[in-house]
PDB file of C-alpha atoms and ligand atoms in Angstrom:
ATOM      1  CA  MET A   1     147.562  37.265 -39.479  1.00  0.00           C
ATOM      2  CA  ALA A   2     150.754  35.798 -41.085  1.00  0.00           C
ATOM      3  CA  VAL A   3     153.087  37.414 -43.409  1.00  0.00           C
ATOM      4  CA  GLN A   4     151.749  36.891 -46.993  1.00  0.00           C
ATOM      5  CA  ARG A   5     152.619  37.756 -50.871  1.00  0.00           C
ATOM      6  CA  THR A   6     150.540  39.277 -53.002  1.00  0.00           C
ATOM      7  CA  PHE A   7     150.824  40.332 -56.685  1.00  0.00           C
ATOM      8  CA  SER A   8     150.417  44.027 -58.064  1.00  0.00           C
ATOM      9  CA  ILE A   9     150.559  45.728 -61.517  1.00  0.00           C
ATOM     10  CA  ILE A  10     150.976  49.176 -61.808  1.00  0.00           C
ATOM     11  CA  LYS A  11     148.883  49.714 -65.041  1.00  0.00           C
ATOM     12  CA  PRO A  12     149.608  51.623 -68.329  1.00  0.00           C
ATOM     13  CA  ASP A  13     147.605  54.592 -67.427  1.00  0.00           C
ATOM     14  CA  ALA A  14     149.877  55.258 -64.460  1.00  0.00           C
ATOM     15  CA  THR A  15     153.408  54.403 -65.931  1.00  0.00           C
ATOM     16  CA  LYS A  16     152.256  56.945 -68.658  1.00  0.00           C
ATOM     17  CA  ARG A  17     151.660  59.876 -66.384  1.00  0.00           C
ATOM     18  CA  ASN A  18     154.685  58.614 -64.487  1.00  0.00           C
ATOM     19  CA  LEU A  19     153.197  57.824 -61.360  1.00  0.00           C
ATOM     20  CA  THR A  20     155.261  54.518 -60.402  1.00  0.00           C
ATOM     21  CA  GLY A  21     157.068  56.154 -57.653  1.00  0.00           C
ATOM     22  CA  LYS A  22     153.987  57.961 -55.998  1.00  0.00           C
ATOM     23  CA  ILE A  23     152.263  54.547 -56.025  1.00  0.00           C
ATOM     24  CA  ILE A  24     155.041  52.357 -54.665  1.00  0.00           C
ATOM     25  CA  ALA A  25     155.197  55.017 -51.921  1.00  0.00           C
ATOM     26  CA  LYS A  26     151.844  54.390 -51.116  1.00  0.00           C
ATOM     27  CA  PHE A  27     152.402  50.539 -50.693  1.00  0.00           C
ATOM     28  CA  GLU A  28     155.439  51.369 -48.580  1.00  0.00           C
ATOM     29  CA  ASP A  29     153.353  53.733 -46.584  1.00  0.00           C
ATOM     30  CA  ALA A  30     151.026  50.837 -45.634  1.00  0.00           C
ATOM     31  CA  GLY A  31     153.909  48.670 -44.621  1.00  0.00           C
ATOM     32  CA  LEU A  32     153.990  46.667 -47.989  1.00  0.00           C
ATOM     33  CA  ARG A  33     157.392  45.389 -49.047  1.00  0.00           C
ATOM     34  CA  VAL A  34     158.540  45.257 -52.411  1.00  0.00           C
ATOM     35  CA  VAL A  35     160.294  41.996 -52.856  1.00  0.00           C
ATOM     36  CA  ALA A  36     160.292  41.895 -56.634  1.00  0.00           C
ATOM     37  CA  SER A  37     159.798  44.273 -59.513  1.00  0.00           C
ATOM     38  CA  LYS A  38     160.072  44.372 -63.197  1.00  0.00           C
ATOM     39  CA  ARG A  39     158.963  47.000 -65.774  1.00  0.00           C
ATOM     40  CA  ILE A  40     157.632  45.187 -68.895  1.00  0.00           C
ATOM     41  CA  HIS A  41     155.266  45.910 -72.030  1.00  0.00           C
ATOM     42  CA  MET A  42     153.090  42.916 -71.924  1.00  0.00           C
ATOM     43  CA  THR A  43     152.344  41.009 -75.331  1.00  0.00           C
ATOM     44  CA  ARG A  44     148.906  40.321 -76.150  1.00  0.00           C
ATOM     45  CA  GLU A  45     149.334  36.529 -75.305  1.00  0.00           C
ATOM     46  CA  GLN A  46     150.455  37.487 -71.822  1.00  0.00           C
ATOM     47  CA  ALA A  47     147.758  40.066 -71.174  1.00  0.00           C
ATOM     48  CA  GLU A  48     144.961  37.696 -72.386  1.00  0.00           C
ATOM     49  CA  GLY A  49     146.440  34.618 -70.221  1.00  0.00           C
ATOM     50  CA  PHE A  50     146.547  36.731 -67.426  1.00  0.00           C
ATOM     51  CA  TYR A  51     143.017  38.053 -67.781  1.00  0.00           C
ATOM     52  CA  ALA A  52     141.650  34.811 -69.088  1.00  0.00           C
ATOM     53  CA  VAL A  53     138.853  34.681 -66.056  1.00  0.00           C
ATOM     54  CA  HIS A  54     137.357  37.532 -67.795  1.00  0.00           C
ATOM     55  CA  LYS A  55     137.364  36.462 -71.297  1.00  0.00           C
ATOM     56  CA  GLU A  56     133.612  36.078 -71.507  1.00  0.00           C
ATOM     57  CA  ARG A  57     133.192  39.662 -70.313  1.00  0.00           C
ATOM     58  CA  PRO A  58     132.041  42.549 -72.494  1.00  0.00           C
ATOM     59  CA  PHE A  59     135.033  44.448 -71.389  1.00  0.00           C
ATOM     60  CA  PHE A  60     137.754  41.977 -72.054  1.00  0.00           C
ATOM     61  CA  GLY A  61     139.183  43.294 -75.642  1.00  0.00           C
ATOM     62  CA  GLU A  62     139.197  46.844 -74.190  1.00  0.00           C
ATOM     63  CA  LEU A  63     140.855  45.634 -71.014  1.00  0.00           C
ATOM     64  CA  VAL A  64     143.730  43.644 -73.062  1.00  0.00           C
ATOM     65  CA  ASP A  65     144.295  46.420 -75.452  1.00  0.00           C
ATOM     66  CA  PHE A  66     144.651  48.852 -72.577  1.00  0.00           C
ATOM     67  CA  MET A  67     147.122  46.609 -70.572  1.00  0.00           C
ATOM     68  CA  ILE A  68     149.321  46.242 -73.854  1.00  0.00           C
ATOM     69  CA  SER A  69     149.069  50.107 -74.793  1.00  0.00           C
ATOM     70  CA  GLU A  70     152.050  51.193 -72.329  1.00  0.00           C
ATOM     71  CA  PRO A  71     154.440  49.387 -70.258  1.00  0.00           C
ATOM     72  CA  VAL A  72     153.238  48.071 -66.826  1.00  0.00           C
ATOM     73  CA  VAL A  73     155.474  47.587 -63.521  1.00  0.00           C
ATOM     74  CA  VAL A  74     154.948  44.090 -62.139  1.00  0.00           C
ATOM     75  CA  GLN A  75     155.285  43.500 -58.304  1.00  0.00           C
ATOM     76  CA  VAL A  76     155.248  41.173 -55.805  1.00  0.00           C
ATOM     77  CA  LEU A  77     154.555  42.818 -52.425  1.00  0.00           C
ATOM     78  CA  GLU A  78     155.246  41.117 -49.007  1.00  0.00           C
ATOM     79  CA  GLY A  79     153.782  42.100 -45.387  1.00  0.00           C
ATOM     80  CA  GLU A  80     151.255  41.160 -42.791  1.00  0.00           C
ATOM     81  CA  ASP A  81     147.568  40.406 -44.428  1.00  0.00           C
ATOM     82  CA  ALA A  82     149.195  41.681 -47.603  1.00  0.00           C
ATOM     83  CA  ILE A  83     146.387  40.671 -49.672  1.00  0.00           C
ATOM     84  CA  ALA A  84     143.646  42.675 -47.867  1.00  0.00           C
ATOM     85  CA  LYS A  85     146.250  45.484 -47.053  1.00  0.00           C
ATOM     86  CA  ASN A  86     146.828  46.090 -50.743  1.00  0.00           C
ATOM     87  CA  ARG A  87     143.095  45.917 -51.491  1.00  0.00           C
ATOM     88  CA  GLU A  88     142.593  48.457 -49.070  1.00  0.00           C
ATOM     89  CA  VAL A  89     145.500  50.571 -50.251  1.00  0.00           C
ATOM     90  CA  MET A  90     144.025  50.399 -53.976  1.00  0.00           C
ATOM     91  CA  GLY A  91     140.329  51.134 -53.333  1.00  0.00           C
ATOM     92  CA  ALA A  92     137.428  50.051 -54.889  1.00  0.00           C
ATOM     93  CA  THR A  93     137.707  49.146 -58.662  1.00  0.00           C
ATOM     94  CA  ASN A  94     135.682  51.863 -59.764  1.00  0.00           C
ATOM     95  CA  PRO A  95     137.451  55.279 -58.609  1.00  0.00           C
ATOM     96  CA  ALA A  96     134.140  56.950 -58.056  1.00  0.00           C
ATOM     97  CA  ASP A  97     133.530  54.452 -55.444  1.00  0.00           C
ATOM     98  CA  ALA A  98     137.010  54.344 -53.983  1.00  0.00           C
ATOM     99  CA  ALA A  99     137.715  55.804 -50.517  1.00  0.00           C
ATOM    100  CA  ASP A 100     139.962  59.053 -49.802  1.00  0.00           C
ATOM    101  CA  GLY A 101     143.470  58.444 -49.614  1.00  0.00           C
ATOM    102  CA  THR A 102     143.346  55.485 -51.809  1.00  0.00           C
ATOM    103  CA  ILE A 103     145.729  54.871 -54.788  1.00  0.00           C
ATOM    104  CA  ARG A 104     142.646  54.721 -57.133  1.00  0.00           C
ATOM    105  CA  LYS A 105     140.892  57.572 -55.678  1.00  0.00           C
ATOM    106  CA  GLU A 106     143.936  59.743 -56.152  1.00  0.00           C
ATOM    107  CA  PHE A 107     145.248  58.429 -59.346  1.00  0.00           C
ATOM    108  CA  ALA A 108     142.878  56.328 -61.247  1.00  0.00           C
ATOM    109  CA  LEU A 109     140.939  57.941 -64.499  1.00  0.00           C
ATOM    110  CA  SER A 110     138.184  55.475 -64.885  1.00  0.00           C
ATOM    111  CA  ILE A 111     137.148  51.563 -64.015  1.00  0.00           C
ATOM    112  CA  GLY A 112     139.317  50.386 -66.914  1.00  0.00           C
ATOM    113  CA  GLU A 113     142.186  52.885 -66.366  1.00  0.00           C
ATOM    114  CA  ASN A 114     142.319  52.319 -62.720  1.00  0.00           C
ATOM    115  CA  SER A 115     146.088  52.418 -62.182  1.00  0.00           C
ATOM    116  CA  VAL A 116     146.742  49.393 -60.330  1.00  0.00           C
ATOM    117  CA  HIS A 117     145.645  45.643 -59.959  1.00  0.00           C
ATOM    118  CA  GLY A 118     146.042  43.430 -56.847  1.00  0.00           C
ATOM    119  CA  SER A 119     145.364  39.882 -56.095  1.00  0.00           C
ATOM    120  CA  ASP A 120     142.179  39.030 -54.796  1.00  0.00           C
ATOM    121  CA  ALA A 121     142.587  36.011 -52.815  1.00  0.00           C
ATOM    122  CA  PRO A 122     145.848  33.631 -51.706  1.00  0.00           C
ATOM    123  CA  GLU A 123     145.184  31.226 -54.451  1.00  0.00           C
ATOM    124  CA  THR A 124     145.055  33.808 -57.128  1.00  0.00           C
ATOM    125  CA  ALA A 125     148.309  35.702 -55.439  1.00  0.00           C
ATOM    126  CA  ALA A 126     150.405  32.551 -55.859  1.00  0.00           C
ATOM    127  CA  GLU A 127     149.061  31.925 -59.521  1.00  0.00           C
ATOM    128  CA  GLU A 128     149.551  35.716 -60.297  1.00  0.00           C
ATOM    129  CA  ILE A 129     153.053  35.757 -58.887  1.00  0.00           C
ATOM    130  CA  ALA A 130     154.201  32.398 -60.695  1.00  0.00           C
ATOM    131  CA  TYR A 131     152.774  33.979 -63.909  1.00  0.00           C
ATOM    132  CA  PHE A 132     155.368  36.611 -63.914  1.00  0.00           C
ATOM    133  CA  PHE A 133     158.246  35.795 -61.459  1.00  0.00           C
ATOM    134  CA  SER A 134     160.557  32.696 -60.870  1.00  0.00           C
ATOM    135  CA  ASP A 135     161.523  32.035 -57.483  1.00  0.00           C
ATOM    136  CA  ASP A 136     164.963  33.181 -57.898  1.00  0.00           C
ATOM    137  CA  GLU A 137     163.225  36.724 -58.550  1.00  0.00           C
ATOM    138  CA  ILE A 138     161.778  37.189 -55.459  1.00  0.00           C
ATOM    139  CA  VAL A 139     163.998  38.450 -52.677  1.00  0.00           C
ATOM    140  CA  GLY A 140     162.653  38.918 -49.476  1.00  0.00           C
TER     141      GLY A 140
HETATM  142  P1  LIG B   1     141.493  44.632 -62.457  1.00  0.00           P
HETATM  143  O1  LIG B   1     141.826  44.493 -60.637  1.00  0.00           O
HETATM  144  O2  LIG B   1     142.984  44.657 -63.147  1.00  0.00           O
HETATM  145  O3  LIG B   1     140.645  43.080 -62.754  1.00  0.00           O
HETATM  146  C1  LIG B   1     140.325  43.124 -64.073  1.00  0.00           C
HETATM  147  C2  LIG B   1     140.211  44.566 -64.458  1.00  0.00           C
HETATM  148  O4  LIG B   1     138.931  44.709 -65.248  1.00  0.00           O
HETATM  149  C3  LIG B   1     139.851  45.499 -63.671  1.00  0.00           C
HETATM  150  O5  LIG B   1     140.735  45.797 -62.523  1.00  0.00           O
HETATM  151  C4  LIG B   1     139.110  46.776 -64.110  1.00  0.00           C
HETATM  152  O6  LIG B   1     140.676  47.526 -64.760  1.00  0.00           O
HETATM  153  C5  LIG B   1     138.868  46.233 -65.402  1.00  0.00           C
HETATM  154  N1  LIG B   1     137.369  46.302 -65.414  1.00  0.00           N
HETATM  155  C6  LIG B   1     136.329  45.930 -64.824  1.00  0.00           C
HETATM  156  N2  LIG B   1     135.107  46.364 -64.944  1.00  0.00           N
HETATM  157  C7  LIG B   1     135.147  46.865 -66.114  1.00  0.00           C
HETATM  158  C8  LIG B   1     134.209  47.695 -66.878  1.00  0.00           C
HETATM  159  N3  LIG B   1     133.177  47.768 -66.766  1.00  0.00           N
HETATM  160  N4  LIG B   1     134.803  48.257 -68.054  1.00  0.00           N
HETATM  161  C9  LIG B   1     136.287  48.150 -68.395  1.00  0.00           C
HETATM  162  N5  LIG B   1     137.182  47.547 -67.775  1.00  0.00           N
HETATM  163  C10 LIG B   1     136.633  47.073 -66.592  1.00  0.00           C
END
């Protein structure tokens, strides 16, 4: 498998509890490299646009309110098979289903406040990276 890039968000429940470093350590321990990173406070428009694919879901309003409630850390992670590797390190969306040692098992509070987001496919990774970063902000 070739070197890939994927997009990651450390979500408000995690930044609020000062877990940014512990979560980045999990990525790095798994062989993922942080090649872009910034701490931002998303606007409502940014969050609604980012999660537009979920806009018909019953939890959309709750999801957007949560994502703008505190700062987040948006990142680009690079490595061999980075998309799948990141999803493995994150664990299942619902922390109740997440495997031992994963970020969501150790840190997530609920299916909504689940500490991290990660791209699910190469196309979404490219779109999500471009949503928050310009090419010159990514330094591999
Ligand atoms: P994420 O990977 O960021 O993509 C969409 C998010 O929607 C997901 O993580 C969860 O945080 C959130 N989500 C999914 N299902 C629910 C749900 N049933 N209730 C609240 N939030 C949800």
